[in-house]
């Protein structure tokens, strides 16, 4: 306590000697340092604790749910963001939950989501159905295709479904997509409000895809409609084991006029079976993007980090998918950036966090954490400023004489377990202190000239040591490079091993040389010389 009291007294005495501008700067630095320290602490707390997000992902057996689970695993491995994947009844429910603030992320069919976007703006001002958040696009996960499976060999076109029974739940995005196609083909009754066919899932809120498949297998339904990725397991079972047949859905471009999210697609011949191919030929159909969307309330930085992890760890996401779903793994390669022209493609605007990722070429750690690193750099600069002020205070209180500076300079002439850069830096600091002391009339001009001679002598000694050290390093690099070249040439002279083994050994030598180059154990010039020897040796081995 006594030491603290003495230090405080000295500091106050020093502070009173400052001019008004210096006092203002000193106080400003203090307040700024405290504010930035608090900001850093809050950033660290956020990064350590991490946000917890809920992702509405559809049916547990669906591709979007399976991929969402894999994304969750990889995101949690690569960051402190926690994600809970929640099963739902499909796109309609997903978007409803997101709009009501119950979830932060969701998967969605682009066409159903586009239809929902048309009514979001009016609902913002509707007191009966207000929304708390709006969806924004993060990424395109994969393409969903409209797939129509029939039992009757006479049904060869979509329009022939008139009056038939269709196995299809009415809850979710699939039914809305089916409605759009049916209306395009005129399969509506005279009232123009109901479809001129029977949907097995009508008036049954618990009816799901499994029940629809069962109705198709039992002959209760004449056809089954799905919006699923190619290779879907359920469809594969129906066409391979239950005598199902795939029927084309043509006129995708015409439907796109009214539904911009629709795209023309092909179900390639043999997709579900190669021998006796199913389908027997390429079938035209409609595709829609399966999107990952986020609430516009989610922090930009969080979405940027999630987007970065998804796009830079696709292989890890594919590995995270269970081997029970091999047909889903290839879909991860389809993850892509959404079109910037969202209005033309019928999807919501891109989330600012996703834009921040897409707008950078190759995101690095520094780019991703630029704001935080800039904050730390500012604090470091402030700390350096404080240290300089403290040094000035110490210099005023000690009143060192010229002999102190001279001894300090002479001591730096020898190593004293310090490298040359450290000694050079220390010598420059001593010179700066001596010059400052001269300005403040703590030493005489004659004493400063004596010190200056000692300073020059020490500086010249350090420079000589630096030249000798550099020569030694260059000599070591040349010797090491020569050893590697000799090792490569030795391989060329070895005839007891086969070519592949020699090439493997040659590449291992190259890896060692590259590592030594990175570690600065050999120079770039030596590395170029080695590469010439490496190429010559490799060509000779391959010719032999």
Short mmCIF file of C-alpha atoms in Angstrom, two decimals:
data_model
loop_
_atom_site.label_atom_id
_atom_site.label_comp_id
_atom_site.label_asym_id
_atom_site.label_seq_id
_atom_site.Cartn_x
_atom_site.Cartn_y
_atom_site.Cartn_z
CA UNK A 1 0.00 0.00 0.00
CA UNK A 2 2.84 2.36 0.82
CA UNK A 3 4.48 1.74 -2.56
CA UNK A 4 1.14 2.35 -4.31
CA UNK A 5 0.71 5.62 -2.39
CA UNK A 6 4.22 6.80 -3.36
CA UNK A 7 3.61 5.87 -7.02
CA UNK A 8 0.30 7.72 -7.01
CA UNK A 9 1.91 10.79 -5.50
CA UNK A 10 4.66 10.77 -8.14
CA UNK A 11 2.12 10.32 -10.92
CA UNK A 12 0.01 13.25 -9.70
CA UNK A 13 3.12 15.40 -9.44
CA UNK A 14 4.05 14.44 -13.00
CA UNK A 15 0.49 15.04 -14.23
CA UNK A 16 0.50 18.59 -12.79
CA UNK A 17 3.62 19.44 -14.79
CA UNK A 18 1.84 18.70 -18.11
CA UNK A 19 0.42 21.47 -20.29
CA UNK A 20 -3.41 21.63 -20.71
CA UNK A 21 -3.39 19.90 -24.14
CA UNK A 22 -1.28 16.99 -22.81
CA UNK A 23 -3.62 16.64 -19.82
CA UNK A 24 -6.62 16.50 -22.15
CA UNK A 25 -4.95 13.83 -24.33
CA UNK A 26 -3.93 11.84 -21.24
CA UNK A 27 -7.48 11.84 -19.84
CA UNK A 28 -8.99 11.00 -23.25
CA UNK A 29 -6.67 8.04 -23.60
CA UNK A 30 -7.76 6.81 -20.19
CA UNK A 31 -11.49 6.95 -20.97
CA UNK A 32 -10.93 5.41 -24.41
CA UNK A 33 -8.89 2.56 -22.95
CA UNK A 34 -11.58 1.76 -20.39
CA UNK A 35 -14.33 1.83 -23.05
CA UNK A 36 -12.41 -0.41 -25.43
CA UNK A 37 -11.53 -2.82 -22.62
CA UNK A 38 -15.23 -3.18 -21.79
CA UNK A 39 -16.04 -3.68 -25.48
CA UNK A 40 -13.37 -6.39 -25.80
CA UNK A 41 -14.71 -8.17 -22.72
CA UNK A 42 -18.25 -8.14 -24.17
CA UNK A 43 -16.95 -9.51 -27.52
CA UNK A 44 -15.06 -12.27 -25.75
CA UNK A 45 -18.14 -13.19 -23.72
CA UNK A 46 -20.25 -13.41 -26.90
CA UNK A 47 -17.62 -15.53 -28.66
CA UNK A 48 -17.18 -17.88 -25.70
CA UNK A 49 -20.86 -18.38 -24.96
CA UNK A 50 -22.04 -18.46 -28.59
CA UNK A 51 -25.60 -18.10 -29.94
CA UNK A 52 -28.11 -20.95 -29.92
CA UNK A 53 -30.28 -21.21 -33.05
CA UNK A 54 -33.21 -23.46 -33.98
CA UNK A 55 -33.41 -24.79 -37.56
CA UNK A 56 -36.80 -25.96 -38.87
CA UNK A 57 -35.91 -28.71 -41.35
CA UNK A 58 -39.02 -30.63 -42.45
CA UNK A 59 -39.69 -34.37 -42.26
CA UNK A 60 -37.06 -36.51 -40.49
CA UNK A 61 -36.78 -38.80 -43.50
CA UNK A 62 -36.42 -35.93 -45.96
CA UNK A 63 -33.16 -34.87 -47.56
CA UNK A 64 -33.32 -31.35 -46.11
CA UNK A 65 -33.57 -32.67 -42.54
CA UNK A 66 -30.68 -35.12 -43.06
CA UNK A 67 -28.45 -32.40 -44.54
CA UNK A 68 -29.48 -29.97 -41.79
CA UNK A 69 -28.34 -32.47 -39.14
CA UNK A 70 -24.97 -32.79 -40.89
CA UNK A 71 -24.61 -28.99 -41.12
CA UNK A 72 -25.40 -28.71 -37.41
CA UNK A 73 -22.62 -31.19 -36.52
CA UNK A 74 -19.98 -29.41 -38.61
CA UNK A 75 -20.97 -25.89 -37.51
CA UNK A 76 -20.76 -26.92 -33.86
CA UNK A 77 -17.35 -28.53 -34.48
CA UNK A 78 -15.96 -25.46 -36.24
CA UNK A 79 -17.47 -22.71 -34.05
CA UNK A 80 -19.22 -22.01 -30.77
CA UNK A 81 -22.60 -21.64 -32.52
CA UNK A 82 -25.17 -24.15 -31.30
CA UNK A 83 -27.94 -25.36 -33.63
CA UNK A 84 -31.02 -27.43 -32.76
CA UNK A 85 -32.58 -29.16 -35.78
CA UNK A 86 -36.35 -29.41 -35.41
CA UNK A 87 -38.55 -31.74 -37.52
CA UNK A 88 -41.65 -30.12 -39.05
CA UNK A 89 -44.43 -30.73 -41.54
CA UNK A 90 -42.66 -28.97 -44.38
CA UNK A 91 -41.95 -25.58 -45.93
CA UNK A 92 -45.24 -23.92 -44.95
CA UNK A 93 -44.74 -24.74 -41.28
CA UNK A 94 -41.05 -23.84 -41.42
CA UNK A 95 -41.76 -20.35 -42.73
CA UNK A 96 -44.61 -19.83 -40.30
CA UNK A 97 -42.32 -20.67 -37.38
CA UNK A 98 -39.61 -18.36 -38.71
CA UNK A 99 -42.03 -15.47 -39.20
CA UNK A 100 -43.31 -15.87 -35.64
CA UNK A 101 -39.78 -15.85 -34.24
CA UNK A 102 -39.94 -19.48 -33.06
CA UNK A 103 -36.93 -20.49 -35.18
CA UNK A 104 -33.94 -18.61 -36.60
CA UNK A 105 -33.18 -20.86 -39.57
CA UNK A 106 -35.32 -22.95 -41.92
CA UNK A 107 -35.23 -25.03 -45.08
CA UNK A 108 -37.79 -24.22 -47.73
CA UNK A 109 -38.95 -24.97 -51.27
CA UNK A 110 -38.26 -21.90 -53.35
CA UNK A 111 -41.68 -21.87 -55.05
CA UNK A 112 -43.64 -22.12 -51.79
CA UNK A 113 -41.38 -19.53 -50.17
CA UNK A 114 -41.81 -17.17 -53.15
CA UNK A 115 -45.58 -17.42 -52.78
CA UNK A 116 -45.21 -16.66 -49.07
CA UNK A 117 -43.02 -13.63 -49.82
CA UNK A 118 -45.87 -12.14 -51.84
CA UNK A 119 -47.95 -11.87 -48.69
CA UNK A 120 -45.27 -10.98 -46.15
CA UNK A 121 -45.26 -7.24 -46.82
CA UNK A 122 -49.05 -6.81 -46.42
CA UNK A 123 -48.95 -8.89 -43.23
CA UNK A 124 -46.47 -6.52 -41.65
CA UNK A 125 -49.30 -4.06 -41.32
CA UNK A 126 -52.06 -6.60 -40.58
CA UNK A 127 -52.84 -6.52 -36.86
CA UNK A 128 -54.60 -9.89 -37.07
CA UNK A 129 -51.65 -11.76 -38.57
CA UNK A 130 -48.52 -9.77 -37.72
CA UNK A 131 -45.08 -11.25 -38.37
CA UNK A 132 -42.04 -10.84 -36.15
CA UNK A 133 -39.36 -11.71 -38.71
CA UNK A 134 -38.92 -12.13 -42.45
CA UNK A 135 -36.94 -14.90 -44.21
CA UNK A 136 -33.73 -14.06 -46.05
CA UNK A 137 -31.77 -16.47 -48.25
CA UNK A 138 -28.48 -17.97 -47.03
CA UNK A 139 -27.71 -20.72 -49.58
CA UNK A 140 -29.17 -23.08 -52.16
CA UNK A 141 -28.83 -26.56 -50.64
CA UNK A 142 -29.82 -28.61 -53.70
CA UNK A 143 -32.49 -28.96 -56.39
CA UNK A 144 -35.82 -30.66 -55.65
CA UNK A 145 -37.56 -32.23 -58.65
CA UNK A 146 -41.29 -32.78 -59.16
CA UNK A 147 -41.63 -36.55 -59.49
CA UNK A 148 -44.90 -38.23 -60.49
CA UNK A 149 -45.19 -42.01 -59.99
CA UNK A 150 -48.21 -43.89 -61.43
CA UNK A 151 -49.49 -47.48 -61.37
CA UNK A 152 -51.62 -47.46 -64.51
CA UNK A 153 -49.57 -47.89 -67.69
CA UNK A 154 -52.20 -45.86 -69.56
CA UNK A 155 -51.33 -42.71 -67.59
CA UNK A 156 -48.58 -41.20 -69.70
CA UNK A 157 -49.19 -37.47 -69.17
CA UNK A 158 -49.93 -35.32 -66.16
CA UNK A 159 -53.24 -34.19 -67.64
CA UNK A 160 -54.46 -37.81 -67.51
CA UNK A 161 -54.65 -37.59 -63.70
CA UNK A 162 -58.10 -36.05 -64.06
CA UNK A 163 -60.54 -37.91 -61.81
CA UNK A 164 -57.77 -40.09 -60.33
CA UNK A 165 -56.71 -40.62 -56.71
CA UNK A 166 -53.38 -38.98 -55.84
CA UNK A 167 -51.37 -40.10 -52.77
CA UNK A 168 -50.28 -36.77 -51.30
CA UNK A 169 -50.41 -35.06 -47.87
CA UNK A 170 -52.10 -31.65 -48.02
CA UNK A 171 -49.89 -30.25 -45.26
CA UNK A 172 -46.63 -28.73 -46.51
CA UNK A 173 -45.06 -27.39 -49.67
CA UNK A 174 -45.50 -30.50 -51.86
CA UNK A 175 -49.25 -30.04 -52.06
CA UNK A 176 -48.92 -26.37 -52.97
CA UNK A 177 -46.49 -27.28 -55.75
CA UNK A 178 -48.88 -29.97 -57.00
CA UNK A 179 -51.74 -27.47 -57.02
CA UNK A 180 -49.77 -25.10 -59.24
CA UNK A 181 -49.00 -27.81 -61.78
CA UNK A 182 -52.58 -29.16 -61.74
CA UNK A 183 -54.00 -25.67 -62.26
CA UNK A 184 -51.61 -25.11 -65.16
CA UNK A 185 -52.95 -28.26 -66.84
CA UNK A 186 -56.55 -27.22 -66.17
CA UNK A 187 -57.32 -30.02 -63.69
CA UNK A 188 -59.88 -27.90 -61.82
CA UNK A 189 -63.61 -28.24 -61.46
CA UNK A 190 -66.14 -25.73 -62.75
CA UNK A 191 -65.94 -23.68 -59.56
CA UNK A 192 -62.22 -23.05 -60.39
CA UNK A 193 -61.47 -23.49 -56.69
CA UNK A 194 -61.05 -27.26 -56.29
CA UNK A 195 -58.97 -29.79 -58.21
CA UNK A 196 -60.72 -32.24 -60.52
CA UNK A 197 -59.11 -35.24 -58.79
CA UNK A 198 -58.98 -36.78 -55.32
CA UNK A 199 -56.09 -36.23 -52.90
CA UNK A 200 -55.83 -39.02 -50.32
CA UNK A 201 -54.48 -36.71 -47.61
CA UNK A 202 -57.41 -34.25 -47.79
CA UNK A 203 -59.05 -33.46 -44.44
CA UNK A 204 -56.42 -35.47 -42.55
CA UNK A 205 -53.90 -33.28 -40.78
CA UNK A 206 -51.80 -36.26 -39.61
CA UNK A 207 -51.49 -37.81 -43.09
CA UNK A 208 -47.82 -38.05 -44.07
CA UNK A 209 -45.50 -39.33 -46.82
CA UNK A 210 -45.30 -42.84 -45.35
CA UNK A 211 -49.10 -43.22 -45.40
CA UNK A 212 -49.16 -41.88 -48.97
CA UNK A 213 -46.62 -44.50 -50.07
CA UNK A 214 -48.66 -47.20 -48.35
CA UNK A 215 -51.87 -46.08 -50.12
CA UNK A 216 -50.02 -46.22 -53.43
CA UNK A 217 -48.72 -49.73 -52.73
CA UNK A 218 -52.19 -50.98 -51.69
CA UNK A 219 -53.77 -49.62 -54.85
CA UNK A 220 -55.87 -47.03 -53.02
CA UNK A 221 -54.14 -44.31 -55.03
CA UNK A 222 -53.49 -44.25 -58.78
CA UNK A 223 -50.49 -41.93 -58.52
CA UNK A 224 -48.06 -40.43 -56.04
CA UNK A 225 -46.52 -36.96 -56.25
CA UNK A 226 -43.26 -35.97 -54.59
CA UNK A 227 -41.00 -32.93 -54.53
CA UNK A 228 -37.71 -34.66 -53.82
CA UNK A 229 -34.09 -34.82 -54.95
CA UNK A 230 -33.05 -37.37 -57.56
CA UNK A 231 -32.41 -40.82 -56.11
CA UNK A 232 -34.91 -40.39 -53.27
CA UNK A 233 -35.16 -43.66 -51.35
CA UNK A 234 -38.97 -43.72 -51.15
CA UNK A 235 -39.44 -43.17 -54.88
CA UNK A 236 -36.70 -45.70 -55.63
CA UNK A 237 -38.60 -48.35 -53.64
CA UNK A 238 -41.86 -47.65 -55.46
CA UNK A 239 -40.40 -47.85 -58.97
CA UNK A 240 -38.07 -50.79 -58.31
CA UNK A 241 -40.24 -53.00 -56.11
CA UNK A 242 -43.86 -51.82 -56.40
CA UNK A 243 -44.31 -51.53 -60.20
CA UNK A 244 -44.37 -47.74 -60.13
CA UNK A 245 -43.69 -45.78 -63.33
CA UNK A 246 -42.35 -42.25 -63.64
CA UNK A 247 -44.30 -39.82 -65.82
CA UNK A 248 -42.90 -36.63 -67.35
CA UNK A 249 -44.12 -33.19 -66.24
CA UNK A 250 -43.62 -30.99 -69.28
CA UNK A 251 -44.04 -27.25 -69.94
CA UNK A 252 -41.77 -26.09 -67.08
CA UNK A 253 -40.81 -22.94 -69.01
CA UNK A 254 -44.46 -22.05 -69.49
CA UNK A 255 -45.17 -22.54 -65.77
CA UNK A 256 -42.16 -20.36 -64.93
CA UNK A 257 -44.00 -17.33 -66.37
CA UNK A 258 -46.40 -17.44 -63.42
CA UNK A 259 -44.07 -19.11 -60.94
CA UNK A 260 -40.52 -17.67 -61.31
CA UNK A 261 -39.03 -20.21 -58.88
CA UNK A 262 -39.81 -23.07 -61.31
CA UNK A 263 -36.94 -24.38 -63.43
CA UNK A 264 -36.84 -26.89 -66.27
CA UNK A 265 -35.11 -30.14 -65.28
CA UNK A 266 -34.52 -33.68 -66.49
CA UNK A 267 -34.82 -37.01 -64.71
CA UNK A 268 -32.06 -38.87 -66.60
CA UNK A 269 -32.66 -42.28 -68.08
CA UNK A 270 -31.72 -45.03 -65.61
CA UNK A 271 -31.74 -42.77 -62.52
CA UNK A 272 -33.49 -45.40 -60.37
CA UNK A 273 -32.33 -48.54 -62.17
CA UNK A 274 -29.68 -49.15 -64.80
CA UNK A 275 -30.57 -52.65 -66.03
CA UNK A 276 -33.98 -52.34 -67.66
CA UNK A 277 -33.64 -48.63 -67.03
CA UNK A 278 -36.05 -46.63 -64.89
CA UNK A 279 -37.03 -44.26 -66.30
CA UNK A 280 -36.75 -45.72 -69.79
CA UNK A 281 -35.78 -42.34 -71.26
CA UNK A 282 -34.93 -38.82 -70.13
CA UNK A 283 -38.06 -37.27 -68.60
CA UNK A 284 -38.80 -33.56 -68.52
CA UNK A 285 -39.98 -32.21 -65.19
CA UNK A 286 -39.95 -29.14 -62.95
CA UNK A 287 -37.24 -28.33 -60.40
CA UNK A 288 -37.23 -25.90 -57.50
CA UNK A 289 -34.37 -24.91 -55.26
CA UNK A 290 -34.30 -26.16 -51.70
CA UNK A 291 -33.11 -23.14 -49.75
CA UNK A 292 -31.55 -22.52 -46.39
CA UNK A 293 -33.07 -19.27 -45.11
CA UNK A 294 -32.52 -17.23 -41.97
CA UNK A 295 -34.55 -14.72 -40.02
CA UNK A 296 -33.65 -11.11 -40.75
CA UNK A 297 -33.26 -10.72 -36.97
CA UNK A 298 -30.22 -13.03 -36.80
CA UNK A 299 -26.90 -11.22 -36.39
CA UNK A 300 -24.97 -10.63 -39.61
CA UNK A 301 -21.74 -12.02 -38.15
CA UNK A 302 -23.41 -15.27 -37.07
CA UNK A 303 -24.85 -15.92 -40.55
CA UNK A 304 -21.53 -15.01 -42.18
CA UNK A 305 -19.75 -17.58 -40.01
CA UNK A 306 -22.37 -20.27 -40.71
CA UNK A 307 -22.19 -19.57 -44.47
CA UNK A 308 -18.40 -19.72 -44.38
CA UNK A 309 -18.41 -23.06 -42.54
CA UNK A 310 -20.96 -24.59 -44.96
CA UNK A 311 -19.09 -23.60 -48.13
CA UNK A 312 -15.59 -24.39 -46.86
CA UNK A 313 -16.38 -27.75 -45.23
CA UNK A 314 -18.60 -29.57 -47.74
CA UNK A 315 -16.56 -32.76 -47.48
CA UNK A 316 -16.97 -32.79 -43.69
CA UNK A 317 -20.72 -32.21 -44.07
CA UNK A 318 -20.99 -35.15 -46.47
CA UNK A 319 -19.04 -37.35 -44.02
CA UNK A 320 -21.40 -36.30 -41.21
CA UNK A 321 -24.37 -37.79 -43.10
CA UNK A 322 -25.19 -41.29 -41.89
CA UNK A 323 -24.23 -44.20 -44.13
CA UNK A 324 -27.89 -45.19 -43.95
CA UNK A 325 -28.55 -42.37 -46.41
CA UNK A 326 -25.90 -42.75 -49.14
CA UNK A 327 -28.25 -41.15 -51.69
CA UNK A 328 -28.13 -37.85 -49.73
CA UNK A 329 -24.34 -37.49 -49.53
CA UNK A 330 -23.92 -36.39 -53.21
CA UNK A 331 -26.42 -33.56 -52.68
CA UNK A 332 -23.88 -31.71 -50.51
CA UNK A 333 -21.86 -31.00 -53.65
CA UNK A 334 -24.90 -29.07 -54.96
CA UNK A 335 -24.74 -26.44 -52.21
CA UNK A 336 -24.34 -23.16 -54.06
CA UNK A 337 -24.58 -19.40 -53.86
CA UNK A 338 -28.06 -18.04 -54.60
CA UNK A 339 -28.56 -15.79 -57.61
CA UNK A 340 -27.99 -12.13 -56.81
CA UNK A 341 -31.09 -11.35 -58.89
CA UNK A 342 -33.47 -12.74 -56.29
CA UNK A 343 -36.55 -11.05 -57.74
CA UNK A 344 -36.13 -12.88 -61.06
CA UNK A 345 -35.60 -16.26 -59.37
CA UNK A 346 -38.51 -15.75 -57.00
CA UNK A 347 -36.55 -16.18 -53.77
CA UNK A 348 -36.15 -13.84 -50.76
CA UNK A 349 -33.31 -11.31 -50.68
CA UNK A 350 -29.94 -12.62 -49.54
CA UNK A 351 -29.11 -12.19 -45.84
CA UNK A 352 -26.45 -9.47 -45.22
CA UNK A 353 -24.28 -12.04 -43.42
CA UNK A 354 -24.32 -14.34 -46.45
CA UNK A 355 -23.58 -11.38 -48.74
CA UNK A 356 -20.57 -10.51 -46.58
CA UNK A 357 -19.21 -14.01 -47.21
CA UNK A 358 -20.04 -14.16 -50.93
CA UNK A 359 -18.46 -10.75 -51.58
CA UNK A 360 -15.03 -11.87 -50.42
CA UNK A 361 -12.84 -13.97 -52.70
CA UNK A 362 -11.13 -16.30 -50.25
CA UNK A 363 -12.14 -15.55 -46.70
CA UNK A 364 -9.26 -15.74 -44.28
CA UNK A 365 -9.20 -15.59 -40.52
CA UNK A 366 -8.16 -11.93 -40.64
CA UNK A 367 -11.00 -11.02 -43.03
CA UNK A 368 -13.59 -12.89 -40.99
CA UNK A 369 -12.47 -11.23 -37.75
CA UNK A 370 -11.39 -7.86 -39.12
CA UNK A 371 -13.53 -5.81 -36.74
CA UNK A 372 -12.38 -7.71 -33.69
CA UNK A 373 -8.70 -7.62 -34.71
CA UNK A 374 -8.94 -3.90 -35.46
CA UNK A 375 -10.30 -3.43 -31.96
CA UNK A 376 -7.41 -5.36 -30.46
CA UNK A 377 -4.89 -3.40 -32.57
CA UNK A 378 -6.39 -0.13 -31.35
CA UNK A 379 -6.05 -1.27 -27.76
CA UNK A 380 -2.44 -2.32 -28.37
CA UNK A 381 -1.69 1.12 -29.82
CA UNK A 382 -3.29 2.71 -26.79
CA UNK A 383 -1.23 0.50 -24.49
CA UNK A 384 1.90 1.50 -26.40
CA UNK A 385 0.89 5.15 -25.96
CA UNK A 386 0.45 4.56 -22.23
CA UNK A 387 3.86 2.90 -22.03
CA UNK A 388 5.48 5.84 -23.78
CA UNK A 389 3.83 8.25 -21.33
CA UNK A 390 4.98 6.06 -18.46
CA UNK A 391 8.55 6.05 -19.79
CA UNK A 392 8.45 9.85 -19.94
CA UNK A 393 7.31 9.95 -16.32
CA UNK A 394 10.09 7.56 -15.22
CA UNK A 395 12.67 9.57 -17.18
CA UNK A 396 11.59 12.79 -15.42
CA UNK A 397 11.78 11.16 -11.99
CA UNK A 398 15.21 9.41 -12.30
CA UNK A 399 17.29 12.19 -13.93
CA UNK A 400 19.82 9.74 -15.40
CA UNK A 401 23.27 11.13 -16.26
CA UNK A 402 25.37 10.66 -19.39
CA UNK A 403 27.39 7.72 -17.94
CA UNK A 404 24.19 5.66 -17.74
CA UNK A 405 23.60 6.01 -21.47
CA UNK A 406 27.25 5.38 -22.32
CA UNK A 407 27.34 2.18 -20.22
CA UNK A 408 24.07 1.03 -21.76
CA UNK A 409 25.45 1.50 -25.28
CA UNK A 410 28.75 -0.30 -24.47
CA UNK A 411 26.89 -3.23 -22.84
CA UNK A 412 24.89 -3.70 -26.03
CA UNK A 413 28.12 -4.18 -27.96
CA UNK A 414 28.25 -7.77 -26.63
CA UNK A 415 25.49 -10.41 -27.05
CA UNK A 416 24.12 -10.65 -23.53
CA UNK A 417 21.76 -13.43 -24.76
CA UNK A 418 19.97 -11.03 -27.05
CA UNK A 419 19.67 -11.35 -30.83
CA UNK A 420 20.96 -8.62 -33.10
CA UNK A 421 17.54 -7.06 -33.77
CA UNK A 422 16.81 -6.81 -30.05
CA UNK A 423 20.18 -5.25 -29.39
CA UNK A 424 19.74 -2.80 -32.26
CA UNK A 425 16.30 -1.86 -31.00
CA UNK A 426 17.60 -1.47 -27.45
CA UNK A 427 20.50 0.70 -28.70
CA UNK A 428 18.09 2.97 -30.59
CA UNK A 429 16.00 3.31 -27.45
CA UNK A 430 19.09 4.31 -25.45
CA UNK A 431 19.94 6.91 -28.10
CA UNK A 432 16.38 8.27 -28.02
CA UNK A 433 16.51 8.54 -24.22
CA UNK A 434 19.87 10.30 -24.34
CA UNK A 435 18.63 12.76 -26.95
CA UNK A 436 15.55 13.42 -24.84
CA UNK A 437 17.76 14.02 -21.81
CA UNK A 438 19.83 16.49 -23.83
CA UNK A 439 16.74 18.41 -24.89
CA UNK A 440 15.56 18.56 -21.28
CA UNK A 441 19.10 19.75 -20.20
CA UNK A 442 19.69 16.71 -18.00
CA UNK A 443 23.07 16.13 -19.67
CA UNK A 444 25.47 18.57 -21.31
CA UNK A 445 26.24 18.77 -25.02
CA UNK A 446 29.81 17.58 -24.37
CA UNK A 447 28.50 14.49 -22.51
CA UNK A 448 26.08 13.80 -25.35
CA UNK A 449 28.93 13.93 -27.91
CA UNK A 450 30.88 11.39 -25.82
CA UNK A 451 27.79 9.16 -25.69
CA UNK A 452 27.32 9.57 -29.43
CA UNK A 453 30.82 8.13 -30.09
CA UNK A 454 29.96 5.09 -27.94
CA UNK A 455 26.66 4.76 -29.78
CA UNK A 456 28.35 4.81 -33.22
CA UNK A 457 30.97 2.25 -32.13
CA UNK A 458 28.30 -0.12 -30.78
CA UNK A 459 26.15 0.29 -33.90
CA UNK A 460 29.12 -0.58 -36.14
CA UNK A 461 29.88 -3.65 -34.02
CA UNK A 462 26.28 -4.86 -34.31
CA UNK A 463 26.36 -4.34 -38.07
CA UNK A 464 29.55 -6.41 -38.36
CA UNK A 465 27.96 -9.19 -36.34
CA UNK A 466 24.88 -9.02 -38.54
CA UNK A 467 26.99 -9.42 -41.70
CA UNK A 468 28.85 -12.39 -40.20
CA UNK A 469 25.59 -13.98 -39.09
CA UNK A 470 24.07 -13.51 -42.53
CA UNK A 471 27.10 -15.06 -44.18
CA UNK A 472 26.85 -18.02 -41.83
CA UNK A 473 23.17 -18.50 -42.61
CA UNK A 474 23.78 -18.32 -46.36
CA UNK A 475 26.57 -20.87 -46.07
CA UNK A 476 24.32 -23.23 -44.06
CA UNK A 477 21.55 -22.82 -46.63
CA UNK A 478 23.90 -23.67 -49.48
CA UNK A 479 25.18 -26.76 -47.66
CA UNK A 480 21.66 -27.94 -46.90
CA UNK A 481 20.55 -27.31 -50.50
CA UNK A 482 23.56 -29.23 -51.79
CA UNK A 483 22.65 -32.17 -49.52
CA UNK A 484 19.14 -32.27 -50.95
CA UNK A 485 20.41 -32.08 -54.54
CA UNK A 486 22.85 -34.88 -53.78
CA UNK A 487 19.97 -36.93 -52.32
CA UNK A 488 17.94 -36.41 -55.51
CA UNK A 489 20.86 -37.34 -57.76
CA UNK A 490 21.44 -40.45 -55.65
CA UNK A 491 17.85 -41.52 -56.37
CA UNK A 492 18.52 -41.18 -60.09
CA UNK A 493 21.47 -43.54 -59.76
CA UNK A 494 19.43 -46.11 -57.82
CA UNK A 495 18.18 -48.93 -60.01
CA UNK A 496 17.03 -51.44 -57.38
CA UNK A 497 13.63 -49.84 -56.84
CA UNK A 498 10.75 -49.55 -59.25
CA UNK A 499 9.80 -46.26 -60.81
CA UNK A 500 6.77 -45.56 -58.57
CA UNK A 501 8.81 -46.07 -55.39
CA UNK A 502 11.56 -43.77 -56.69
CA UNK A 503 9.00 -41.08 -57.55
CA UNK A 504 7.50 -41.37 -54.07
CA UNK A 505 10.93 -40.96 -52.49
CA UNK A 506 11.63 -38.03 -54.80
CA UNK A 507 8.39 -36.33 -53.75
CA UNK A 508 9.23 -36.85 -50.08
CA UNK A 509 12.50 -35.03 -50.63
CA UNK A 510 10.55 -32.21 -52.32
CA UNK A 511 8.23 -31.98 -49.31
CA UNK A 512 11.22 -31.67 -46.95
CA UNK A 513 12.77 -28.96 -49.12
CA UNK A 514 9.48 -27.04 -49.28
CA UNK A 515 9.18 -27.20 -45.50
CA UNK A 516 12.75 -25.96 -45.08
CA UNK A 517 11.97 -23.09 -47.48
CA UNK A 518 8.96 -22.12 -45.36
CA UNK A 519 11.10 -22.40 -42.20
CA UNK A 520 13.75 -20.25 -43.95
CA UNK A 521 16.37 -22.97 -43.63
CA UNK A 522 17.18 -22.62 -47.31
CA UNK A 523 17.00 -19.56 -49.54
CA UNK A 524 14.66 -19.05 -52.49
CA UNK A 525 17.65 -19.16 -54.84
CA UNK A 526 18.73 -22.52 -53.40
CA UNK A 527 15.16 -23.76 -53.70
CA UNK A 528 15.04 -22.81 -57.39
CA UNK A 529 18.30 -24.65 -57.97
CA UNK A 530 16.90 -27.72 -56.24
CA UNK A 531 13.70 -27.58 -58.34
CA UNK A 532 15.76 -27.73 -61.52
CA UNK A 533 17.52 -30.83 -60.20
CA UNK A 534 14.19 -32.29 -59.08
CA UNK A 535 12.58 -31.79 -62.52
CA UNK A 536 15.56 -33.28 -64.32
CA UNK A 537 15.61 -36.29 -62.00
CA UNK A 538 11.86 -36.86 -62.25
CA UNK A 539 11.95 -36.71 -66.05
CA UNK A 540 14.81 -39.19 -66.12
CA UNK A 541 13.02 -41.61 -63.75
CA UNK A 542 9.79 -41.42 -65.76
CA UNK A 543 11.67 -42.08 -69.04
CA UNK A 544 13.35 -45.14 -67.55
#
